[in-house]
Each structure stands twice: as C-alpha cells, then as structure tokens.
Amino acid sequence: RKGSKNQFTGTNTDGEAALDPIYNVLNDSPITVAVLGFGGAGKAILSFLLKYSHKENNFYLFNRTKPTKIDANINFKLLNTDNLGEKISSVDLLINTTSVGSSLSKNQSPVPIELICKIKKSAIVYDIIYEPKYTELLERANKLGLKTINGLRMNMIQAVLAYGYTNNTALSKGDILQIMSDWITLRQGKFYIRWGYSFLLLWETPPKKLFYYIPFLFFRELEISAISEWSNLSKLRNSLSFFISSDLK
C-alpha cells in the first residue's frame, strides 16, 4: 500500500538493484554489454539497462530459446547462446542472470572455459548469484585476472528497496542502506540482511504497535532461521515484509 489512499502497487527490484554496482560503468562511455538469460531477472535487468545507461551502449541478449514476445522497437540484439563465442571478445560487461552456478549447480558455468579465455582483459564479469559468493564463472574469470562482481551488493540493495517500497518510511535510500550495513557489521560480519531489515521495522514502528509487533518479529526470526536455502529465505522475507507493512501500517 502506498500513501493515504491505500492503493496497491507492484514493482520489481531486480533491475533497479542490479544496476547499483555497475551504474558508473554503464554511463561513463559507450560499451558493449552481453546479458545471459531472459528469465524473470533477465527481463527486469535488461529493461533497466536499456533505460538507465549510456544511449550509445551496444546490448546483446543471449538465451537458449527465442522469446515469443519482444517489442520490435527495443534496441538490443537477440542471439542464441550458441553464438556467444562470436561476440564475446568484443564484450566490455558480461552479466549472468541465469541460475547456472548457483547452490544447485555449483560446478557449472553459463560460459565455457574456452570462451571465458577470449574475454578482453579490461572487461567486467558480473554474476547476480550470491550463493555461492564466487560462482564457477567468477572463479574462472578471477583466475584470468578479470574484474568480477557477485550478487551480494544487488541482494542488499533489493532489501533496501523492498523496505522503502513496503513501508511508509521517512528514511532515504542511503539512510536505510547505512543502517542495514551497520547492523550486518554488528552481527560479526555475517550477511544477515534479514536482521537489518527487521531492526528497521522495529525502529520505525510506533510505540503503541510494539506490543503486537515484537512477538511477531520473534517468531518470524525463528521461522526464518530454520530455513537453509537463501532462495527460500528471500521469498519468505519479501512475503513477510509485505504482510507486516499491509497489516500494521
């Protein structure tokens, strides 16, 4: 719900958050960007890339299958994944939006080793996966001396954006990020985004609502702590934060 009219709104934080660690790269000078995958995250990230980066950037989308519906006016080149080898030597920024290399396929890479070797030394390899911290793709790129970025920063920014979108907060994006970052540091450096998120909710909850909120928060954290998969954690965190903001605000 947004504002006093209780209007329901929907958004996607994938694209907005994914651009955070690469925004300067996208806007300093014209570059060639290759996006791997056209699933939910791939669609969101590509749309933000096209909208919020240098107008002269060159975009390639590589996917195993041809999407059935694409606006003909969108300015990017759609190629099959098999054609990656023909273009990879010209790529300045490679972004993996697929799940290949995640905790379910740790020893796999969306880009064969023989193609990674063809990437220019000045290029950046960006994998939006955050578990494991270094995917097979990033490990191989690191060994070749390439600059790499994983999905941890994107995941953090998604939590920041989600809090801002689902709560009537007076805090800026920068304030939310700083508080969450400080809270994670207090948790001995462990990546407990959920604790920072919950701390913010608790901090901004009016005193008269704390009596109802604190027990809910306690049992919520017990439930989340029992979940081992980060993917399930993210889904639960988002659904619970929506419930809290809808029910208590």
Coordinates of C-alpha atoms in Angstrom, one line a residue:
R1 CA 0.0 0.0 0.0
K2 CA 1.2 3.5 -0.8
G3 CA 0.1 6.8 0.6
S4 CA -3.1 7.5 2.4
K5 CA -5.4 6.2 -0.3
N6 CA -4.3 2.6 0.4
Q7 CA -3.6 1.9 -3.3
F8 CA -1.9 -1.4 -4.2
T9 CA 1.2 -1.0 -6.3
G10 CA 3.6 -3.6 -7.7
T11 CA 7.3 -3.3 -8.6
N12 CA 10.4 -5.5 -9.3
T13 CA 13.6 -4.8 -7.5
D14 CA 15.9 -7.0 -9.7
G15 CA 16.6 -4.4 -12.4
E16 CA 17.0 -1.4 -10.1
A17 CA 19.2 -3.2 -7.7
A18 CA 21.3 -4.9 -10.3
L19 CA 22.4 -1.6 -11.8
D20 CA 23.7 -0.2 -8.5
P21 CA 27.2 -1.7 -8.6
I22 CA 27.7 -1.0 -12.3
Y23 CA 25.9 2.3 -12.8
N24 CA 29.1 4.3 -13.4
V25 CA 30.4 1.7 -15.9
L26 CA 27.2 1.9 -17.9
N27 CA 27.3 5.7 -18.2
D28 CA 31.0 6.7 -18.4
S29 CA 31.4 5.9 -22.1
P30 CA 29.8 3.6 -24.7
I31 CA 30.4 -0.1 -24.0
T32 CA 29.2 -3.4 -25.3
V33 CA 27.1 -5.4 -22.8
A34 CA 26.2 -9.0 -23.0
V35 CA 23.3 -10.3 -20.9
L36 CA 22.9 -14.1 -20.4
G37 CA 19.4 -15.3 -19.8
F38 CA 15.9 -13.9 -20.3
G39 CA 14.0 -15.2 -17.3
G40 CA 12.4 -13.0 -14.7
A41 CA 15.6 -11.4 -13.5
G42 CA 17.0 -11.1 -17.0
K43 CA 13.9 -9.3 -18.3
A44 CA 14.0 -6.8 -15.4
I45 CA 17.7 -6.2 -15.6
L46 CA 17.7 -5.7 -19.4
S47 CA 14.8 -3.2 -19.2
F48 CA 16.7 -1.1 -16.7
L49 CA 20.0 -1.4 -18.7
L50 CA 18.2 0.0 -21.7
K51 CA 16.6 2.8 -19.8
Y52 CA 19.3 3.9 -17.4
S53 CA 22.6 3.6 -19.3
H54 CA 24.6 5.4 -22.0
K55 CA 22.4 5.8 -25.1
E56 CA 25.3 4.6 -27.3
N57 CA 25.8 1.3 -25.4
N58 CA 25.6 -1.8 -27.5
F59 CA 23.5 -4.7 -26.0
Y60 CA 23.4 -8.4 -26.8
L61 CA 20.9 -10.8 -25.2
F62 CA 21.9 -14.4 -25.3
N63 CA 19.3 -17.0 -24.5
R64 CA 18.8 -20.7 -25.2
T65 CA 15.4 -20.2 -26.8
K66 CA 13.9 -17.3 -28.7
P67 CA 11.4 -15.3 -26.6
T68 CA 7.9 -15.4 -28.2
K69 CA 7.1 -11.7 -27.5
I70 CA 9.6 -8.9 -27.8
D71 CA 8.9 -5.3 -28.7
A72 CA 10.5 -4.7 -32.1
N73 CA 11.4 -1.1 -31.0
I74 CA 13.7 -2.3 -28.2
N75 CA 17.3 -1.6 -29.1
F76 CA 19.3 -4.8 -28.4
K77 CA 20.4 -7.8 -30.5
L78 CA 18.9 -11.2 -29.6
L79 CA 21.2 -14.2 -30.2
N80 CA 21.2 -17.9 -29.3
T81 CA 23.6 -18.9 -26.5
D82 CA 25.4 -21.0 -29.1
N83 CA 26.5 -17.7 -30.8
L84 CA 28.2 -16.3 -27.7
G85 CA 31.6 -17.3 -29.0
E86 CA 31.2 -15.0 -32.0
K87 CA 30.7 -11.9 -29.9
I88 CA 32.4 -12.5 -26.5
S89 CA 35.8 -10.9 -27.5
S90 CA 34.0 -7.6 -28.0
V91 CA 32.1 -7.6 -24.7
D92 CA 33.0 -5.0 -22.0
L93 CA 30.5 -6.1 -19.5
L94 CA 29.1 -9.7 -19.2
I95 CA 26.1 -10.2 -16.9
N96 CA 24.8 -13.6 -16.0
T97 CA 21.2 -13.6 -15.0
T98 CA 20.7 -17.3 -15.2
S99 CA 20.7 -19.7 -12.2
V100 CA 23.6 -21.7 -13.6
G101 CA 26.4 -21.7 -11.0
S102 CA 24.0 -21.3 -8.0
S103 CA 24.0 -23.6 -5.0
L104 CA 22.0 -26.1 -7.1
S105 CA 24.7 -26.3 -9.8
K106 CA 27.9 -25.0 -8.1
N107 CA 30.3 -26.7 -10.5
Q108 CA 28.6 -25.4 -13.7
S109 CA 29.2 -22.2 -15.6
P110 CA 26.9 -20.5 -18.2
V111 CA 30.1 -19.7 -20.2
P112 CA 32.5 -22.5 -21.2
I113 CA 36.1 -22.0 -20.1
E114 CA 37.4 -21.8 -23.7
L115 CA 35.1 -18.7 -24.2
I116 CA 36.0 -17.0 -20.9
C117 CA 39.6 -17.0 -22.1
K118 CA 38.5 -14.9 -25.1
I119 CA 37.1 -12.1 -22.9
K120 CA 39.2 -8.9 -23.1
K121 CA 41.3 -8.2 -20.1
S122 CA 39.5 -4.9 -19.4
A123 CA 36.1 -6.5 -19.3
I124 CA 33.9 -7.0 -16.2
V125 CA 32.2 -10.2 -15.4
Y126 CA 29.1 -9.8 -13.3
D127 CA 27.1 -12.7 -11.8
I128 CA 23.9 -11.8 -10.0
I129 CA 24.1 -15.1 -8.0
Y130 CA 25.2 -14.5 -4.3
E131 CA 25.2 -18.1 -3.0
P132 CA 27.9 -19.3 -3.6
K133 CA 29.8 -16.0 -3.2
Y134 CA 32.1 -17.0 -6.0
T135 CA 30.4 -19.0 -8.8
E136 CA 32.3 -21.2 -11.2
L137 CA 32.1 -18.3 -13.7
L138 CA 33.6 -15.8 -11.3
E139 CA 36.3 -18.2 -10.2
R140 CA 37.4 -18.8 -13.8
A141 CA 37.3 -15.1 -14.6
N142 CA 39.3 -14.2 -11.4
K143 CA 42.0 -16.7 -12.4
L144 CA 42.3 -14.9 -15.7
G145 CA 42.7 -11.5 -13.9
L146 CA 39.3 -10.1 -14.9
K147 CA 37.4 -7.8 -12.7
T148 CA 34.4 -9.6 -11.2
I149 CA 31.2 -8.7 -9.3
N150 CA 28.9 -11.1 -7.5
G151 CA 25.2 -10.6 -6.5
L152 CA 25.7 -9.7 -2.8
R153 CA 25.5 -5.9 -3.4
M154 CA 22.5 -6.4 -5.6
N155 CA 20.8 -8.5 -2.9
M156 CA 21.5 -5.9 -0.3
I157 CA 20.1 -3.1 -2.4
Q158 CA 17.0 -5.3 -3.1
A159 CA 16.4 -5.4 0.7
V160 CA 16.8 -1.6 0.9
L161 CA 14.4 -1.0 -2.0
A162 CA 11.9 -3.5 -0.6
Y163 CA 11.9 -1.8 2.8
G164 CA 11.3 1.6 1.1
Y165 CA 8.6 0.4 -1.1
T166 CA 6.6 -1.6 1.5
N167 CA 6.9 0.8 4.5
N168 CA 5.8 4.4 4.9
T169 CA 9.3 5.4 5.9
A170 CA 10.8 8.9 6.2
L171 CA 14.3 7.4 5.7
S172 CA 16.2 7.9 2.4
K173 CA 17.6 5.0 0.5
G174 CA 21.1 6.0 1.7
D175 CA 19.9 6.0 5.3
I176 CA 18.3 2.6 5.0
L177 CA 21.5 1.2 3.4
Q178 CA 23.7 2.6 6.1
I179 CA 21.6 1.2 8.9
M180 CA 21.3 -2.2 7.4
S181 CA 25.1 -2.2 6.7
D182 CA 25.9 -1.2 10.3
W183 CA 23.6 -3.9 11.6
I184 CA 25.2 -6.6 9.5
T185 CA 28.6 -5.4 10.8
L186 CA 27.3 -5.7 14.4
R187 CA 26.3 -9.3 13.5
Q188 CA 30.1 -10.1 13.3
G189 CA 30.2 -9.6 9.5
K190 CA 27.7 -12.2 8.7
F191 CA 25.4 -11.4 5.8
Y192 CA 22.2 -11.1 7.9
I193 CA 20.2 -8.9 5.7
R194 CA 17.0 -10.1 7.5
W195 CA 18.3 -8.8 10.8
G196 CA 18.9 -5.3 9.4
Y197 CA 15.5 -5.4 7.7
S198 CA 13.8 -6.4 11.0
F199 CA 15.7 -3.8 13.0
L200 CA 14.5 -1.1 10.7
L201 CA 10.9 -2.3 11.0
L202 CA 11.2 -2.3 14.8
W203 CA 12.9 1.1 14.9
E204 CA 10.1 2.8 12.9
T205 CA 7.2 1.0 14.5
P206 CA 5.1 3.4 16.6
P207 CA 5.3 2.6 20.3
K208 CA 1.6 1.7 20.5
K209 CA 2.2 -1.1 18.0
L210 CA 5.3 -2.5 19.5
F211 CA 3.3 -4.7 21.9
Y212 CA 1.8 -6.5 18.8
Y213 CA 4.9 -6.4 16.7
I214 CA 7.7 -7.7 18.9
P215 CA 6.2 -11.2 19.4
F216 CA 5.5 -11.5 15.7
L217 CA 9.1 -10.5 15.0
F218 CA 10.5 -13.1 17.4
F219 CA 8.6 -16.0 15.9
R220 CA 9.3 -14.7 12.4
E221 CA 13.0 -14.8 13.1
L222 CA 12.7 -18.3 14.5
E223 CA 11.0 -19.5 11.3
I224 CA 13.4 -17.8 9.0
S225 CA 16.4 -19.2 10.9
A226 CA 15.1 -22.7 10.3
I227 CA 15.4 -22.2 6.5
S228 CA 18.8 -23.1 5.0
E229 CA 18.3 -22.1 1.3
W230 CA 18.9 -18.4 0.6
S231 CA 16.4 -18.5 -2.3
N232 CA 13.6 -19.6 0.0
L233 CA 14.8 -17.0 2.6
S234 CA 14.5 -14.2 0.1
K235 CA 11.0 -15.3 -1.0
L236 CA 9.8 -15.6 2.7
R237 CA 11.4 -12.3 3.6
N238 CA 9.6 -10.5 0.8
S239 CA 6.3 -12.0 1.6
L240 CA 6.5 -11.4 5.3
S241 CA 7.6 -7.8 4.9
F242 CA 4.6 -7.2 2.7
F243 CA 2.4 -8.8 5.3
I244 CA 3.9 -6.6 8.1
S245 CA 3.5 -3.4 6.1
S246 CA 0.0 -4.2 5.0
D247 CA -1.2 -5.4 8.4
L248 CA 0.4 -2.9 10.8
K249 CA 0.6 0.3 8.8

